[in-house]
mmCIF file of C-alpha atoms in Angstrom:
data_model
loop_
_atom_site.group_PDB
_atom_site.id
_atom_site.type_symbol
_atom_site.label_atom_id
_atom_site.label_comp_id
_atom_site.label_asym_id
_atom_site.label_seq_id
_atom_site.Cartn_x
_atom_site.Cartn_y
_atom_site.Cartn_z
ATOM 1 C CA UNK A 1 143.561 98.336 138.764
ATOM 2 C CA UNK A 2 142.700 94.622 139.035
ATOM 3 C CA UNK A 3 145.401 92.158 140.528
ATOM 4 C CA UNK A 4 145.715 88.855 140.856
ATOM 5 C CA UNK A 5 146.667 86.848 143.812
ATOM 6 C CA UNK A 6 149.912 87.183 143.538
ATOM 7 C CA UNK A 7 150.541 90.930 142.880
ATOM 8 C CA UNK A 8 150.595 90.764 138.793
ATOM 9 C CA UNK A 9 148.230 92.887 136.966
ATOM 10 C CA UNK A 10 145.450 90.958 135.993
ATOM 11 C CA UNK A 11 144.491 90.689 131.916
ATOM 12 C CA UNK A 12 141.497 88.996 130.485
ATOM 13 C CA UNK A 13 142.281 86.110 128.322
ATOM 14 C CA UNK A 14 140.474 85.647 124.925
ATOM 15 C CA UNK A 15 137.917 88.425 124.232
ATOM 16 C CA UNK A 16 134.670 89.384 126.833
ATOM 17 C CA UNK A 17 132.309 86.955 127.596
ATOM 18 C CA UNK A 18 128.726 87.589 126.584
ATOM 19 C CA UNK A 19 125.484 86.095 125.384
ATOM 20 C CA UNK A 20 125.555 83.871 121.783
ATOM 21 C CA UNK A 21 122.541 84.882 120.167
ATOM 22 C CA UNK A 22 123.235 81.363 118.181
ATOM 23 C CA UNK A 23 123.320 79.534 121.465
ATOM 24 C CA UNK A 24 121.549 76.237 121.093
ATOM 25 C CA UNK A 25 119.655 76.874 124.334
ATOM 26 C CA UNK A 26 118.647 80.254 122.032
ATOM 27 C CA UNK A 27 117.133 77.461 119.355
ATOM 28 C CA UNK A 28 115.815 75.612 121.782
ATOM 29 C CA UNK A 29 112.921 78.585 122.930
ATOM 30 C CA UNK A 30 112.051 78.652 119.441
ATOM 31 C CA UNK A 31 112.025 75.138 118.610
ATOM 32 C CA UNK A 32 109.493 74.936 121.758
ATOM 33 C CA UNK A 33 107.732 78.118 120.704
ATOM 34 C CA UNK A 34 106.949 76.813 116.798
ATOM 35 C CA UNK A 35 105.879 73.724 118.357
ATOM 36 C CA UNK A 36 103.479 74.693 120.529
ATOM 37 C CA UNK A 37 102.097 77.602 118.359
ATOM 38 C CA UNK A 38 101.642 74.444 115.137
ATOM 39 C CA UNK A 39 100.086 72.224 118.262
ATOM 40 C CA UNK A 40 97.390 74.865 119.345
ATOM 41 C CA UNK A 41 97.427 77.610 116.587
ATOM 42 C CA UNK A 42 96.476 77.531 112.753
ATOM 43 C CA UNK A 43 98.025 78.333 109.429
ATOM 44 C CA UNK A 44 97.300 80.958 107.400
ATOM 45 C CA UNK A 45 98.655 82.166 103.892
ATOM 46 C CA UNK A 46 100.819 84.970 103.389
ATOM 47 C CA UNK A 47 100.655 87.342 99.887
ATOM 48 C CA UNK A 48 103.253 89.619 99.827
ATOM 49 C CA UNK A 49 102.743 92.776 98.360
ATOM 50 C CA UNK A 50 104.919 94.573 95.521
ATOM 51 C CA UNK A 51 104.907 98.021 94.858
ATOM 52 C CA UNK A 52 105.473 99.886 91.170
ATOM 53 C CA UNK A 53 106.971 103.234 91.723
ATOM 54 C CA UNK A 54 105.084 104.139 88.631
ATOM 55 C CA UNK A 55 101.962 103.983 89.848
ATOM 56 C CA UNK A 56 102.471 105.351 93.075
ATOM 57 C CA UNK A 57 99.879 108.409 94.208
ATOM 58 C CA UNK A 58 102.414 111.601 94.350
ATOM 59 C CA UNK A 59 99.107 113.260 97.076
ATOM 60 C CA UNK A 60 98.190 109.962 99.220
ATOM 61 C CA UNK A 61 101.670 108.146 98.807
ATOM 62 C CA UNK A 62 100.527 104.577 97.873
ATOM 63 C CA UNK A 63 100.150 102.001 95.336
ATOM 64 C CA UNK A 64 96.771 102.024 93.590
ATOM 65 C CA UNK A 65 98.355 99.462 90.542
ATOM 66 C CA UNK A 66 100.283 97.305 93.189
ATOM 67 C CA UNK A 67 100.427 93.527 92.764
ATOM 68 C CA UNK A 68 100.227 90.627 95.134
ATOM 69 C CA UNK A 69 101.703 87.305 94.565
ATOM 70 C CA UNK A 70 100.084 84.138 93.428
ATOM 71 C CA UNK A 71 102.233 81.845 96.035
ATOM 72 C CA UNK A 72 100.973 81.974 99.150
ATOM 73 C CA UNK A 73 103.591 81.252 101.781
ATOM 74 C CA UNK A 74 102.290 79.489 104.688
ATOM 75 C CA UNK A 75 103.020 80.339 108.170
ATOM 76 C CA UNK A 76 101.723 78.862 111.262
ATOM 77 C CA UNK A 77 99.942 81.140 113.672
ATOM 78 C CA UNK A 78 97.903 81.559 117.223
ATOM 79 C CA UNK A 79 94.873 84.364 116.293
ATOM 80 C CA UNK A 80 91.696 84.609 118.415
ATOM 81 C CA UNK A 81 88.585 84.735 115.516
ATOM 82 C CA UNK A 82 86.298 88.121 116.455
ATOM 83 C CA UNK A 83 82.869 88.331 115.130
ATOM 84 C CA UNK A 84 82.292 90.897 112.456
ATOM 85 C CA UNK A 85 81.422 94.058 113.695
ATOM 86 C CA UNK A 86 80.160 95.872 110.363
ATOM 87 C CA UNK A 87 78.452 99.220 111.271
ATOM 88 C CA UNK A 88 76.787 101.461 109.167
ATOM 89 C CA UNK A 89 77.519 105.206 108.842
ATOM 90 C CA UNK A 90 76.519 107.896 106.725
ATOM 91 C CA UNK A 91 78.928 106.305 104.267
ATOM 92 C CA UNK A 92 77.709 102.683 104.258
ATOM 93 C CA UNK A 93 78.435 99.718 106.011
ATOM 94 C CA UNK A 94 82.115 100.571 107.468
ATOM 95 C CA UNK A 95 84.474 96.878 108.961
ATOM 96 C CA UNK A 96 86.475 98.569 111.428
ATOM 97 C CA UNK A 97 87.565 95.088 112.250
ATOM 98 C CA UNK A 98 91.523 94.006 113.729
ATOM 99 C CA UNK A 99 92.800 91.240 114.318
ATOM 100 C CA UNK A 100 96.415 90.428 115.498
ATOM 101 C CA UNK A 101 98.365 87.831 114.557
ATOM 102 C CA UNK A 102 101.192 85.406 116.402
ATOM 103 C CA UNK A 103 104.077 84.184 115.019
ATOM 104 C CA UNK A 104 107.555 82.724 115.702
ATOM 105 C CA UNK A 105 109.804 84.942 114.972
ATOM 106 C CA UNK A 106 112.896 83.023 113.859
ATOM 107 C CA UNK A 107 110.418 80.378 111.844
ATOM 108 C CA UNK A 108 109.132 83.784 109.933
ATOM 109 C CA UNK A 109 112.578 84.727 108.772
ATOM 110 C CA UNK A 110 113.347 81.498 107.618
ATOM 111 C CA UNK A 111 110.358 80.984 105.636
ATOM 112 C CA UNK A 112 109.638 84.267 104.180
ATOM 113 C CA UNK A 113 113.383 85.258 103.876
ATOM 114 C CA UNK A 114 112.491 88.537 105.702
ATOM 115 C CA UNK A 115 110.051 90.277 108.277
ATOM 116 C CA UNK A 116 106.390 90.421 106.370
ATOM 117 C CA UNK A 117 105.489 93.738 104.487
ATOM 118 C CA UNK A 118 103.226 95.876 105.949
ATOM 119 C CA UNK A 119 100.623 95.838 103.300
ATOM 120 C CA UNK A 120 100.900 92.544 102.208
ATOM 121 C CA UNK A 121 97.654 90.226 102.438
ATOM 122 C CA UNK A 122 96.826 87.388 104.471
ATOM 123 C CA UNK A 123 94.317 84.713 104.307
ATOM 124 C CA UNK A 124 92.875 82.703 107.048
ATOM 125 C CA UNK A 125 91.314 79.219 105.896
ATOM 126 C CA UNK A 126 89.254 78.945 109.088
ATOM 127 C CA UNK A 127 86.769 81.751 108.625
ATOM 128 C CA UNK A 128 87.928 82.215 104.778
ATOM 129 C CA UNK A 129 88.703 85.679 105.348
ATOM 130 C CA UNK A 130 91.331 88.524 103.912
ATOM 131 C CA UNK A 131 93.654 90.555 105.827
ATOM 132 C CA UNK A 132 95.928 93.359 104.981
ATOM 133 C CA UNK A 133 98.952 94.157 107.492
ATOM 134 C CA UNK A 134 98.726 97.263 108.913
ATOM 135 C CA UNK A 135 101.248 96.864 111.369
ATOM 136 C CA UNK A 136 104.170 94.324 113.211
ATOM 137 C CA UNK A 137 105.683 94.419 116.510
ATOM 138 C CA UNK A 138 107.900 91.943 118.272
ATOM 139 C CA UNK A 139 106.173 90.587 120.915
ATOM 140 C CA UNK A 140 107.854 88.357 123.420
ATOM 141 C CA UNK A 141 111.822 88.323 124.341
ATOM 142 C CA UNK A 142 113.979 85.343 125.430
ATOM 143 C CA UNK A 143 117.679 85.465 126.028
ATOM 144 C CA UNK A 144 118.336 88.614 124.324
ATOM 145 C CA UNK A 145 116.040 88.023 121.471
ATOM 146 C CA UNK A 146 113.106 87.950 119.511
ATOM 147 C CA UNK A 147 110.349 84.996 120.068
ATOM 148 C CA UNK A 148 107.232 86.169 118.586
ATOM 149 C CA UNK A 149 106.093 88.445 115.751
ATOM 150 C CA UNK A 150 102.264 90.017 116.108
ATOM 151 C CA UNK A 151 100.829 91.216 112.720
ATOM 152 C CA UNK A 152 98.048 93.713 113.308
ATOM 153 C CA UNK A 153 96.273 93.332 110.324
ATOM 154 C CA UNK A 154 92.671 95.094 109.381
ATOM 155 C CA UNK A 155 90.402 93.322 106.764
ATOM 156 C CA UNK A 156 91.263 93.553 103.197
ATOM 157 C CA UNK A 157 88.709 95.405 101.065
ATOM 158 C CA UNK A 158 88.694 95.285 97.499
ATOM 159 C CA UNK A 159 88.403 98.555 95.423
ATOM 160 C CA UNK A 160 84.888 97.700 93.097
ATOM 161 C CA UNK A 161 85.509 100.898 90.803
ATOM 162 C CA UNK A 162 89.267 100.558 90.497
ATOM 163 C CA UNK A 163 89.543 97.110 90.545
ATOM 164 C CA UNK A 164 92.504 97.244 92.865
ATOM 165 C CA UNK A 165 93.391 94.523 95.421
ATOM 166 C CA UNK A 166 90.862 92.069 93.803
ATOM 167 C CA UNK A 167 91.081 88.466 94.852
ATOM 168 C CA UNK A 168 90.647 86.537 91.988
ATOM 169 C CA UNK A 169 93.381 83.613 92.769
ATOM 170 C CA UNK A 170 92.385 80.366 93.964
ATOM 171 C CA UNK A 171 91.979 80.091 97.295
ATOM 172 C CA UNK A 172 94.721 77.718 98.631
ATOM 173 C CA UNK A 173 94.026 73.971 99.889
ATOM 174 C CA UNK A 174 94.419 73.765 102.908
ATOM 175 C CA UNK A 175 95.994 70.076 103.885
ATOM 176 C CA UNK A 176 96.715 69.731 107.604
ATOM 177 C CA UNK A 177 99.045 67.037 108.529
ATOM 178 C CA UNK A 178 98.391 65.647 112.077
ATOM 179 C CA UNK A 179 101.773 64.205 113.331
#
């Protein structure tokens, strides 16, 4: 048992003390972290993907009728271009191509409203090429949280003889405003 200095038993006052996830100092990492991924990174467009459970393949489990939207949602990122690396096989020319993705975590959930669906589609105005999201990990931790979100993502091909995942939207504009 605890004691004070003068012989009483000692009780915490108030409730324990531990780390504010909505600290300002919290805010303050990602404030730094959006910045400096806008400063030296580059924006790309997010399509999220919705599923019918109609359509859904009852053997291979996925969506062959599913449906991405026509808003983009743009989200500013730090990506590393890689040259293509189409090889052919027995089958064709295969695009085993990946490419991960960084974002701020906090500045993801804010704009999107959620994490991003695996499956969704992104676009990348610098090379002008599709993604799909395979995969999403949180990369980086400050003070108890979350800084960074990385989006594996392979390249999005369209389905000729279905006509599945076609991109026939207008590519987005992209207007970059240098504060």
């Amino acid at each position: 048992m605890l004691r004070n200095l003068d012989g009483s038993c000692y009780k915490a006052v108030g409730s324990f003390q531990q780390y504010n996830p909505d600290a300002p100092e919290h805010d303050l990492f990602n404030q730094w972290d959006q910045e400096s991924i806008m400063r030296g990174g580059s924006p790309l467009y997010y399509y999220e993907v919705f599923i019918q459970n109609q359509t859904v393949d009852p053997l291979y489990l996925e969506d062959r009728g599913k449906i991405f939207s026509n808003n983009p949602v743009m989200l500013w990122c730090n990506y590393e271009p890689i040259p293509s690396q189409n090889e052919l096989t027995q089958f064709g020319i295969d695009s085993p191509d990946e490419m991960r993705f960084e974002v701020n975590y906090r500045t993801c959930l804010k704009t999107i409203g959620h994490p991003p669906k695996i499956g969704s589609r992104i676009f990348t105005p610098h090379l002008q090429e599709n993604w799909v999201i395979i995969q999403r990990n949180l990369g980086e931790f400050k003070l108890w949280g979350a800084l960074r979100l990385e989006l594996i993502c392979q390249r999005f091909q369209e389905s000729v003889t279905t006509g599945e995942g076609e991109v026939t939207q207008k590519q987005p504009d992209v207007k970059i405003k240098i504060v």
